[in-house]
XYZ file of N, CA, C and O in Angstrom:
544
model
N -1.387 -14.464 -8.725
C -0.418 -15.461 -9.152
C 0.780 -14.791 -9.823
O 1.926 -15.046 -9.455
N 0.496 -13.892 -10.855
C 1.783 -12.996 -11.410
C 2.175 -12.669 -10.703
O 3.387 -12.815 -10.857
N 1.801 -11.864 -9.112
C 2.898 -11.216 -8.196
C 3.567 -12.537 -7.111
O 4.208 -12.426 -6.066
N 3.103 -13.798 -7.876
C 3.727 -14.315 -6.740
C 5.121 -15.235 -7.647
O 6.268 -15.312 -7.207
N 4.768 -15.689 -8.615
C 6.229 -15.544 -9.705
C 7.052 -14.280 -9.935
O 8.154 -14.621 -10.364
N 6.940 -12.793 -9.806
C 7.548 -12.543 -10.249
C 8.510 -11.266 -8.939
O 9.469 -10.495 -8.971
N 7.527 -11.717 -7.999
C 8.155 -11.294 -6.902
C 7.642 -10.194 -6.433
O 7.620 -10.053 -5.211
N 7.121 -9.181 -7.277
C 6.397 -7.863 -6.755
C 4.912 -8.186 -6.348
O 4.140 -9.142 -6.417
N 4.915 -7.278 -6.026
C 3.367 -6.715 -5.661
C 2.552 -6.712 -6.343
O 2.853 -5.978 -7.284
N 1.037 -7.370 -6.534
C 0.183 -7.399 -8.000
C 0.199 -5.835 -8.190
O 0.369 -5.437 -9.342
N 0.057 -5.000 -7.289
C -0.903 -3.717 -7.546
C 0.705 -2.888 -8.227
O 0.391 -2.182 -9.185
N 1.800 -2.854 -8.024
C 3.142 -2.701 -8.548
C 3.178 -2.815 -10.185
O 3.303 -1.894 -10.991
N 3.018 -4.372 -10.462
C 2.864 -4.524 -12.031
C 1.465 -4.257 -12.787
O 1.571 -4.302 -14.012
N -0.145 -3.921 -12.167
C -1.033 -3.380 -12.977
C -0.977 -2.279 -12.712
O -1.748 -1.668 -13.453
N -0.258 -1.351 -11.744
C -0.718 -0.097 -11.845
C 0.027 0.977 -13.384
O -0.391 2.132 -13.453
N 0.544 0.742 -13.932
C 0.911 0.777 -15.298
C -0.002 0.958 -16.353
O -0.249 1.883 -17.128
N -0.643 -0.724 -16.084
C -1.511 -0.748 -17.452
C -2.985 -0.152 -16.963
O -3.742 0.344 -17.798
N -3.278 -0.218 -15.811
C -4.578 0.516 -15.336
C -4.509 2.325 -15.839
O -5.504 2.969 -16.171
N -3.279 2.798 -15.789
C -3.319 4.297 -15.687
C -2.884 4.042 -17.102
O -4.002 3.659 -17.447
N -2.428 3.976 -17.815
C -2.491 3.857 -19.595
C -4.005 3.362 -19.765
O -4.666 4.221 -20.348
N -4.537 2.540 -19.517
C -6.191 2.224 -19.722
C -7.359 3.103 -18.981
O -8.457 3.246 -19.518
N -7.112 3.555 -17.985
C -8.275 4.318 -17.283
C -7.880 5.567 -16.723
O -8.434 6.272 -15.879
N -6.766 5.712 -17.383
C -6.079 7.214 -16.564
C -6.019 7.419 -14.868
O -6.779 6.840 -14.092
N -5.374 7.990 -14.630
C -4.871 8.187 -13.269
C -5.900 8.207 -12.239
O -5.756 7.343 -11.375
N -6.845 8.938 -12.125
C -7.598 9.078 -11.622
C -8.237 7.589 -10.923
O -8.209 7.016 -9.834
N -8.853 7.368 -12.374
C -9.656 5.688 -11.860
C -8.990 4.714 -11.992
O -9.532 3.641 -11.725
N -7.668 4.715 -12.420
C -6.513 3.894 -11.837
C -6.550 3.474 -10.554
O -6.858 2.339 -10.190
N -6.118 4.731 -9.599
C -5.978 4.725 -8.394
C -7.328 4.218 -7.996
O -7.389 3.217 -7.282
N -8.321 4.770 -8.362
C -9.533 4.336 -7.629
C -10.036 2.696 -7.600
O -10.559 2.221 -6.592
N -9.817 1.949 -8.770
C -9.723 0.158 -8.931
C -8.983 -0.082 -7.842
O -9.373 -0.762 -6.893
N -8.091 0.360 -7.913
C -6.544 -0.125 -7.404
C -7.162 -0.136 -5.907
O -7.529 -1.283 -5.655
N -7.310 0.408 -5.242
C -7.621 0.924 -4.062
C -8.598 -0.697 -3.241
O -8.412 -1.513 -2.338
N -10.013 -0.257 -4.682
C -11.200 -1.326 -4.383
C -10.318 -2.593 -4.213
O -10.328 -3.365 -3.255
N -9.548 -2.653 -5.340
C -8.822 -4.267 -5.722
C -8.113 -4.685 -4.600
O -8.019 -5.908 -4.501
N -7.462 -3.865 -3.518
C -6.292 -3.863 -2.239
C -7.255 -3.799 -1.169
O -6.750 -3.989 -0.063
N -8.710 -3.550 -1.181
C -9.704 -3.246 -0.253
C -9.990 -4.673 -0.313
O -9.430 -5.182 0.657
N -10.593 -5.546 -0.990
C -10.707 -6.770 -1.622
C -10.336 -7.876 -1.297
O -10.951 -8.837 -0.834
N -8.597 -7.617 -1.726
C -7.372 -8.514 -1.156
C -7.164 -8.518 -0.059
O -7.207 -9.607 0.514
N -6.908 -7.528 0.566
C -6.817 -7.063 2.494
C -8.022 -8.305 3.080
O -7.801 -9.307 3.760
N -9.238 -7.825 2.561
C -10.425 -8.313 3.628
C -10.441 -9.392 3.447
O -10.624 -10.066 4.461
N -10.304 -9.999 2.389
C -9.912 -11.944 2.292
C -8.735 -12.108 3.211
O -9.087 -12.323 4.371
N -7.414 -12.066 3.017
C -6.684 -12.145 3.981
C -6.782 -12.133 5.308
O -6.310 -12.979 6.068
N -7.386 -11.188 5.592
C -8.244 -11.252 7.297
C -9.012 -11.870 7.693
O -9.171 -11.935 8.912
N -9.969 -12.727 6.626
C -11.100 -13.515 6.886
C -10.579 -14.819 6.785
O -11.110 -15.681 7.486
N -9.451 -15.197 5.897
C -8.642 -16.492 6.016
C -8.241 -16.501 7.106
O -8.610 -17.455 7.792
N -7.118 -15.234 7.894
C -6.685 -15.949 9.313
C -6.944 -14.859 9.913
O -6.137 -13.930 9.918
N -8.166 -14.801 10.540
C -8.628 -14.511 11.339
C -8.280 -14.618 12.521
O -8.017 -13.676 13.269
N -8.237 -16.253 12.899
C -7.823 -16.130 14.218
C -6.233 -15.662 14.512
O -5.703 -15.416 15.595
N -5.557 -15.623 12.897
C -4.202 -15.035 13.739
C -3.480 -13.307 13.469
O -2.377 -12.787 13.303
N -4.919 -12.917 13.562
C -4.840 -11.441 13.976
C -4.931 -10.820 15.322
O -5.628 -11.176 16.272
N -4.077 -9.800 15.228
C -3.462 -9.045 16.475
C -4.118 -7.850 16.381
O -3.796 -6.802 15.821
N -5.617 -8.331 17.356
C -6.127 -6.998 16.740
C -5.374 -5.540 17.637
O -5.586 -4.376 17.296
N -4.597 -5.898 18.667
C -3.861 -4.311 19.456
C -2.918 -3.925 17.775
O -3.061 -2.771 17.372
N -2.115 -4.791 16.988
C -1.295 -3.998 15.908
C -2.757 -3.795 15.131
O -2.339 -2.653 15.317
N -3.617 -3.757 14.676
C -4.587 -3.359 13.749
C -5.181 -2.029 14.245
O -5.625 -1.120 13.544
N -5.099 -2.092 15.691
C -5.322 -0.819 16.155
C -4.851 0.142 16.108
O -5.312 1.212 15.712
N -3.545 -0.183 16.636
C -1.992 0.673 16.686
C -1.828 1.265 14.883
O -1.595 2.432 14.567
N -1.973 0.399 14.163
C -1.737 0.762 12.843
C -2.841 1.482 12.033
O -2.533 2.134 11.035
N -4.266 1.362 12.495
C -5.069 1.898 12.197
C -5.264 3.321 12.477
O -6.131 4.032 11.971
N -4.470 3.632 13.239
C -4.868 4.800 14.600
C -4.363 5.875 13.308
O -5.056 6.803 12.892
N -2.832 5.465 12.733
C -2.162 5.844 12.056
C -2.592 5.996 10.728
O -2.346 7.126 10.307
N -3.273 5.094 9.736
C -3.330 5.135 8.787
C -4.599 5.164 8.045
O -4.820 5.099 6.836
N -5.548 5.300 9.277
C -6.918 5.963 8.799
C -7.311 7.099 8.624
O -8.032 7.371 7.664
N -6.780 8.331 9.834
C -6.895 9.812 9.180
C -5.632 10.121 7.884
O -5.895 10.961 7.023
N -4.558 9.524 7.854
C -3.768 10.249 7.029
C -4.339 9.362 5.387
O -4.033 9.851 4.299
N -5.093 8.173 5.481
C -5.858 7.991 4.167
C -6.827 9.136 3.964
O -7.105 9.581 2.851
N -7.397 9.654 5.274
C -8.569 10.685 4.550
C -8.184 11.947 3.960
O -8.700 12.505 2.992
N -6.897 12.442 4.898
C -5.868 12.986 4.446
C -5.684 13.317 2.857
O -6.061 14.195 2.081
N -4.584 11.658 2.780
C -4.406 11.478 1.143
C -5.496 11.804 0.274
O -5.608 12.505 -0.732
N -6.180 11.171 0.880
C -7.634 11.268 -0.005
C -8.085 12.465 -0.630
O -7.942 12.516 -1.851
N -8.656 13.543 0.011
C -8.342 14.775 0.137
C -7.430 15.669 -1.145
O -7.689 16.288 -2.178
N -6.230 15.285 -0.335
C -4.957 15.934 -1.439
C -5.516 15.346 -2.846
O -5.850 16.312 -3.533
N -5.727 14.219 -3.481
C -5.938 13.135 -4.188
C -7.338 13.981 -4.852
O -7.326 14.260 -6.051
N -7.972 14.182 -4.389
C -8.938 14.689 -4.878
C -9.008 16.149 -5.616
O -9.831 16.374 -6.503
N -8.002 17.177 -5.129
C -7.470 18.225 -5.354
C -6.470 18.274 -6.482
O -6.415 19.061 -7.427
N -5.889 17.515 -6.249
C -4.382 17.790 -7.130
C -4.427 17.109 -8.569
O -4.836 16.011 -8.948
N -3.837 18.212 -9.233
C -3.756 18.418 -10.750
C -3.160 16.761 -10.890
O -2.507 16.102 -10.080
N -3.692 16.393 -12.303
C -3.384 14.864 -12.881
C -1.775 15.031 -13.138
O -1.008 14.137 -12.779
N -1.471 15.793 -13.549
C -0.251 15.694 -14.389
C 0.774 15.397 -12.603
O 1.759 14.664 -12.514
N 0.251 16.072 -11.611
C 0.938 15.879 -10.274
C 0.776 14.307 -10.048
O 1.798 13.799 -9.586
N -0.167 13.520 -10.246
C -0.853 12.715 -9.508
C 0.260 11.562 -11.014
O 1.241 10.885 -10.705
N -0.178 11.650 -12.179
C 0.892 10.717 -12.932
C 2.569 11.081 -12.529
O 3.274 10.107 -12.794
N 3.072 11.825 -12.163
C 4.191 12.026 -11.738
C 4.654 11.238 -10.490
O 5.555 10.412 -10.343
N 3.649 11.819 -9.551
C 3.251 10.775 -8.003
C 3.792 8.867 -8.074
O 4.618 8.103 -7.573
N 2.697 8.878 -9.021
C 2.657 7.399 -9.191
C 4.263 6.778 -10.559
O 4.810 5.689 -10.380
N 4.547 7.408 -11.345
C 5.818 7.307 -11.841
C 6.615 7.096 -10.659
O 7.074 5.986 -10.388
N 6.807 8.166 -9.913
C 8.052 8.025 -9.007
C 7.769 6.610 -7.834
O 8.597 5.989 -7.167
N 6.522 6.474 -7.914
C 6.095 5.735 -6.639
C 6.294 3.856 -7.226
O 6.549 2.825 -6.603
N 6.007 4.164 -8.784
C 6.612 2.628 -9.455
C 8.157 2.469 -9.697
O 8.770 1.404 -9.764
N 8.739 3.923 -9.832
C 10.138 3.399 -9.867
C 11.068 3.138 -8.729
O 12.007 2.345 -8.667
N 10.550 4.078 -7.734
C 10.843 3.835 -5.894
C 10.433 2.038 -5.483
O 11.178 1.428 -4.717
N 9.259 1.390 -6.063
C 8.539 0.227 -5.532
C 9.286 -0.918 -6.089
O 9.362 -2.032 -5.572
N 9.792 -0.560 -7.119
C 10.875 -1.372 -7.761
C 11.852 -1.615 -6.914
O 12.060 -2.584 -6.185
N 12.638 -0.281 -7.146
C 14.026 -0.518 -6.397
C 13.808 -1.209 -4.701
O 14.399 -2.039 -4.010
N 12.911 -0.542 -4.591
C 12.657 -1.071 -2.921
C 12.439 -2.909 -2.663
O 12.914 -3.609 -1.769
N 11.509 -3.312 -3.868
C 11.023 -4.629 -3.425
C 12.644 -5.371 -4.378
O 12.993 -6.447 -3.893
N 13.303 -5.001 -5.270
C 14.633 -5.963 -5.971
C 15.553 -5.668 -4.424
O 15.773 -6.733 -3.848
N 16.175 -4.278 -3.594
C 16.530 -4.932 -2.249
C 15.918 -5.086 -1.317
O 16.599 -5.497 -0.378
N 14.938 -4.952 -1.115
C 14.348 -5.893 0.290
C 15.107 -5.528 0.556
O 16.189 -5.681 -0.010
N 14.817 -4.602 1.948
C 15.894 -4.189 2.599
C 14.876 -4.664 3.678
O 13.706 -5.029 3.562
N 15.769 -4.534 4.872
C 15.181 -5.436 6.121
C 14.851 -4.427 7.527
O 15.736 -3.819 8.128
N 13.456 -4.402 7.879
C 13.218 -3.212 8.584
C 13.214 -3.249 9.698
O 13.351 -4.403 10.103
N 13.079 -2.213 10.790
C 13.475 -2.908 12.394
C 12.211 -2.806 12.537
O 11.400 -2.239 11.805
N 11.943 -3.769 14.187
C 11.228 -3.994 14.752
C 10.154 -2.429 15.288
O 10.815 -1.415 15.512
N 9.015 -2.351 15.413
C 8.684 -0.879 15.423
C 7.571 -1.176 16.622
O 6.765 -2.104 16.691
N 7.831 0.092 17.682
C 7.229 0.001 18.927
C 5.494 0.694 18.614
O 5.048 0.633 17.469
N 4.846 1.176 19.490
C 3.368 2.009 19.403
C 3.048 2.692 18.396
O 2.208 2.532 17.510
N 4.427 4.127 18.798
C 3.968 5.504 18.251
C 4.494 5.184 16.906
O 3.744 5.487 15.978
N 6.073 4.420 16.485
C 6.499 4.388 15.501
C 5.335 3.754 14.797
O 4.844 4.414 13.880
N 4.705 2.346 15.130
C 3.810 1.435 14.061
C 2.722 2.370 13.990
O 1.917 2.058 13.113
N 2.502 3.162 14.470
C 1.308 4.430 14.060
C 1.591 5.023 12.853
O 0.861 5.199 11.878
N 3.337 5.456 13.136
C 3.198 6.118 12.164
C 3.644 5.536 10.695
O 3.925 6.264 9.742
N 3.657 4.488 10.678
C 4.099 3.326 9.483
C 2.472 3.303 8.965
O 2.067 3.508 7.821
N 1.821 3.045 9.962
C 0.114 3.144 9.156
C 0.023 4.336 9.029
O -1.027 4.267 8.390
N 0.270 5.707 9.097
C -0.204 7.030 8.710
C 1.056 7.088 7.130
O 0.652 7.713 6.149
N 1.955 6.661 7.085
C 2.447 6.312 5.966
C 1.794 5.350 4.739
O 2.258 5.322 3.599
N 1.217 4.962 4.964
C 0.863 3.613 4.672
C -0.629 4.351 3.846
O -0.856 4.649 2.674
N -1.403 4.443 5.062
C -2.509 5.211 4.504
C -2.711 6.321 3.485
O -3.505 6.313 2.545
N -1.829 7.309 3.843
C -1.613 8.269 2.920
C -0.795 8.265 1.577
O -1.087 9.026 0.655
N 0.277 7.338 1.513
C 0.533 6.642 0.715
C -0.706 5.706 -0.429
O -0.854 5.934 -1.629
N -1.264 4.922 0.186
C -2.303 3.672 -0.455
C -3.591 5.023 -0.914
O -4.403 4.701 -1.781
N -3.703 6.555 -0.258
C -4.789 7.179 -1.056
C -3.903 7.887 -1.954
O -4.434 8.354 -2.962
N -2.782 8.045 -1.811
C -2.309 8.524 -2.874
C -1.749 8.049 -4.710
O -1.814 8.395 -5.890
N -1.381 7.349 -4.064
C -1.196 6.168 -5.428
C -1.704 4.544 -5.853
O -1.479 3.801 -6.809
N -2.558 4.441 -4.509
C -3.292 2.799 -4.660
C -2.913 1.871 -3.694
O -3.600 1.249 -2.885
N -1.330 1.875 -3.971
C -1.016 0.749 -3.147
C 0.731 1.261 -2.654
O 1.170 2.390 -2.872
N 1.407 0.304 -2.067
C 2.759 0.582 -2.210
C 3.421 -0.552 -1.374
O 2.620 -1.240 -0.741
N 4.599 -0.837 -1.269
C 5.091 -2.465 -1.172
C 5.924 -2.294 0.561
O 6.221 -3.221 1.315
N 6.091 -1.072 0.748
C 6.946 -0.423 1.577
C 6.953 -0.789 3.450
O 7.724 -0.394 4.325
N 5.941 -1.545 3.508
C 5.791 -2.293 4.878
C 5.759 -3.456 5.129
O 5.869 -4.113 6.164
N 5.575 -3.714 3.941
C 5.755 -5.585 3.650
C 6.885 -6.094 4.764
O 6.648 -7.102 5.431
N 8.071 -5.382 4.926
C 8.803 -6.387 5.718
C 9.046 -5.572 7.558
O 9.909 -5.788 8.409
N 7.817 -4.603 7.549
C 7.859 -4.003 9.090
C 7.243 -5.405 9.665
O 6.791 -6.431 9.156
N 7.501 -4.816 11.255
C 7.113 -5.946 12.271
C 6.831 -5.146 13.319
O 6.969 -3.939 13.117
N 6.336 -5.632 14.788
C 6.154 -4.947 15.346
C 6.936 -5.690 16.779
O 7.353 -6.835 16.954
N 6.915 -4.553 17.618
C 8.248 -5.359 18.810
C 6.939 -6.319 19.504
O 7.172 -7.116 20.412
């Protein structure tokens, strides 16, 4: 409900108070469950109006480069990983106040919007940055 008054992304405005409360680490890791959560309700509400060829197409993309992230994520020094996510709340800002408007994206491109996407979401939780892709 807060992200839907105030325009952002829920995971945008708790990822703040999660990493001041549980530090970076298990920040990201809630965050993740909490967007794992939200996703699978969404899919189970409309079900029937999923496309499962874009779930594919986007999956293809954004399932190895989550294991990827994951990976890096698991490796890399905290002080990298609070820096990560600083830049990634002040980027999520500016990005979701212009809504900027994205083009239409064919196979290989929507692949690689989910290999963004993925590696992105293991790297910092979540991120707002496809919200307005589409696919041709």
């Amino acid at each position: 409900m807060l992200s839907a008054v105030t325009g952002f992304g829920g995971a945008v405005i708790v990822t703040p108070l999660f990493v001041a409360v549980l530090g970076v680490r298990d920040a990201v890791a809630v965050l993740t469950v909490v967007q794992l959560a939200s996703n699978v309700s969404r899919v189970a509400f409309n079900r029937h109006d999923v496309d499962r060829s874009i779930v594919l197409t986007f999956s293809a993309g954004a399932v190895p480069a989550a294991v990827v992230g994951s990976l890096l994520f698991a490796v890399a020094p905290v002080p990298a990983l609070v820096r990560a996510v600083g830049v990634f709340l002040l980027v999520a800002v500016v990005w979701l106040r212009l809504a900027p408007s994205m083009p239409r994206l064919g196979g290989p491109a929507f692949a690689g919007l989910g290999a963004a996407s993925g590696l992105g979401s293991a790297l910092v939780g979540s991120h707002p940055f496809i919200r307005q892709a589409r696919r041709m």
